[in-house]
């Protein structure tokens, strides 16, 4: 998706095998050390975003004025960060129900592939001040 929109930049894409605060901190520190700051960081979990917050703030940068951050999962802590974290809220109960339904269908003999689309909700908070889609369209956005 970011490649199609012309937003993908390999140096901003950081992948970790650990989904913890430290990995977010390390990934964001590496991005900051590169000297080319992104406009927006999309963290694969809110926990990783917390580590990114720490790296940004330790380097004297400002959220959201210099770097906006979006996390995923909308953990309760997200609303208590300073500034509060914008996050994609997922619905784990529906995910679990869909997984069980798909499994039972397989047990009963379904032989074709099936794609299930689940909903989400964007929870806009202070880590992304302007919630305008036009602001996102030309942003440099890494995935950490």
PDB file of N, CA and C in Angstrom, residues 1-15 36 136-143:
ATOM      1  N   UNK A   1       0.822  -1.183   0.000  1.00  0.00           N
ATOM      2  CA  UNK A   1       0.000   0.000   0.000  1.00  0.00           C
ATOM      3  C   UNK A   1       0.873   1.257   0.000  1.00  0.00           C
ATOM      4  N   UNK A   2       1.897   1.301   0.841  1.00  0.00           N
ATOM      5  CA  UNK A   2       2.749   2.491   0.877  1.00  0.00           C
ATOM      6  C   UNK A   2       3.571   2.608  -0.399  1.00  0.00           C
ATOM      7  N   UNK A   3       3.929   1.471  -1.012  1.00  0.00           N
ATOM      8  CA  UNK A   3       4.663   1.515  -2.276  1.00  0.00           C
ATOM      9  C   UNK A   3       3.795   2.107  -3.376  1.00  0.00           C
ATOM     10  N   UNK A   4       2.528   1.678  -3.457  1.00  0.00           N
ATOM     11  CA  UNK A   4       1.614   2.205  -4.474  1.00  0.00           C
ATOM     12  C   UNK A   4       1.426   3.707  -4.328  1.00  0.00           C
ATOM     13  N   UNK A   5       1.400   4.176  -3.096  1.00  0.00           N
ATOM     14  CA  UNK A   5       1.183   5.607  -2.838  1.00  0.00           C
ATOM     15  C   UNK A   5       2.477   6.415  -2.941  1.00  0.00           C
ATOM     16  N   UNK A   6       3.601   5.734  -3.189  1.00  0.00           N
ATOM     17  CA  UNK A   6       4.881   6.421  -3.284  1.00  0.00           C
ATOM     18  C   UNK A   6       5.430   6.866  -1.941  1.00  0.00           C
ATOM     19  N   UNK A   7       5.000   6.229  -0.858  1.00  0.00           N
ATOM     20  CA  UNK A   7       5.421   6.610   0.488  1.00  0.00           C
ATOM     21  C   UNK A   7       6.453   5.674   1.089  1.00  0.00           C
ATOM     22  N   UNK A   8       6.683   4.527   0.462  1.00  0.00           N
ATOM     23  CA  UNK A   8       7.570   3.519   1.038  1.00  0.00           C
ATOM     24  C   UNK A   8       9.025   3.955   0.932  1.00  0.00           C
ATOM     25  N   UNK A   9       9.754   3.803   2.027  1.00  0.00           N
ATOM     26  CA  UNK A   9      11.181   4.087   2.051  1.00  0.00           C
ATOM     27  C   UNK A   9      11.833   2.995   2.882  1.00  0.00           C
ATOM     28  N   UNK A  10      12.659   2.182   2.251  1.00  0.00           N
ATOM     29  CA  UNK A  10      13.284   1.019   2.896  1.00  0.00           C
ATOM     30  C   UNK A  10      13.985   1.369   4.210  1.00  0.00           C
ATOM     31  N   UNK A  11      14.644   2.522   4.262  1.00  0.00           N
ATOM     32  CA  UNK A  11      15.400   2.858   5.475  1.00  0.00           C
ATOM     33  C   UNK A  11      14.497   3.145   6.674  1.00  0.00           C
ATOM     34  N   UNK A  12      13.224   3.426   6.424  1.00  0.00           N
ATOM     35  CA  UNK A  12      12.295   3.666   7.521  1.00  0.00           C
ATOM     36  C   UNK A  12      11.605   2.394   8.011  1.00  0.00           C
ATOM     37  N   UNK A  13      11.768   1.300   7.302  1.00  0.00           N
ATOM     38  CA  UNK A  13      11.087   0.058   7.670  1.00  0.00           C
ATOM     39  C   UNK A  13      11.982  -0.746   8.603  1.00  0.00           C
ATOM     40  N   UNK A  14      11.581  -0.870   9.840  1.00  0.00           N
ATOM     41  CA  UNK A  14      12.340  -1.610  10.851  1.00  0.00           C
ATOM     42  C   UNK A  14      11.489  -2.779  11.326  1.00  0.00           C
ATOM     43  N   UNK A  15      12.080  -3.962  11.269  1.00  0.00           N
ATOM     44  CA  UNK A  15      11.354  -5.168  11.660  1.00  0.00           C
ATOM     45  C   UNK A  15      12.097  -5.830  12.810  1.00  0.00           C
ATOM     46  N   UNK A  36      17.303  11.432   8.791  1.00  0.00           N
ATOM     47  CA  UNK A  36      16.146  11.759   7.953  1.00  0.00           C
ATOM     48  C   UNK A  36      14.892  11.358   8.715  1.00  0.00           C
ATOM     49  N   UNK A 136      -1.908  12.915   5.752  1.00  0.00           N
ATOM     50  CA  UNK A 136      -1.297  11.596   5.644  1.00  0.00           C
ATOM     51  C   UNK A 136      -0.803  11.334   4.225  1.00  0.00           C
ATOM     52  N   UNK A 137      -1.462  11.867   3.236  1.00  0.00           N
ATOM     53  CA  UNK A 137      -1.210  11.485   1.858  1.00  0.00           C
ATOM     54  C   UNK A 137       0.218  11.717   1.389  1.00  0.00           C
ATOM     55  N   UNK A 138       0.910  12.730   1.854  1.00  0.00           N
ATOM     56  CA  UNK A 138       2.269  13.010   1.410  1.00  0.00           C
ATOM     57  C   UNK A 138       3.305  12.768   2.495  1.00  0.00           C
ATOM     58  N   UNK A 139       2.957  12.052   3.525  1.00  0.00           N
ATOM     59  CA  UNK A 139       3.856  11.849   4.668  1.00  0.00           C
ATOM     60  C   UNK A 139       4.869  10.741   4.392  1.00  0.00           C
ATOM     61  N   UNK A 140       6.050  10.894   4.987  1.00  0.00           N
ATOM     62  CA  UNK A 140       7.037   9.806   5.011  1.00  0.00           C
ATOM     63  C   UNK A 140       6.694   8.981   6.231  1.00  0.00           C
ATOM     64  N   UNK A 141       6.316   7.710   6.045  1.00  0.00           N
ATOM     65  CA  UNK A 141       5.785   6.930   7.157  1.00  0.00           C
ATOM     66  C   UNK A 141       6.498   5.589   7.306  1.00  0.00           C
ATOM     67  N   UNK A 142       7.329   5.432   8.364  1.00  0.00           N
ATOM     68  CA  UNK A 142       7.957   4.138   8.586  1.00  0.00           C
ATOM     69  C   UNK A 142       7.055   3.208   9.394  1.00  0.00           C
ATOM     70  N   UNK A 143       7.310   1.926   9.244  1.00  0.00           N
ATOM     71  CA  UNK A 143       6.632   0.910  10.050  1.00  0.00           C
ATOM     72  C   UNK A 143       7.677   0.373  11.010  1.00  0.00           C
TER      73      UNK A 143
END
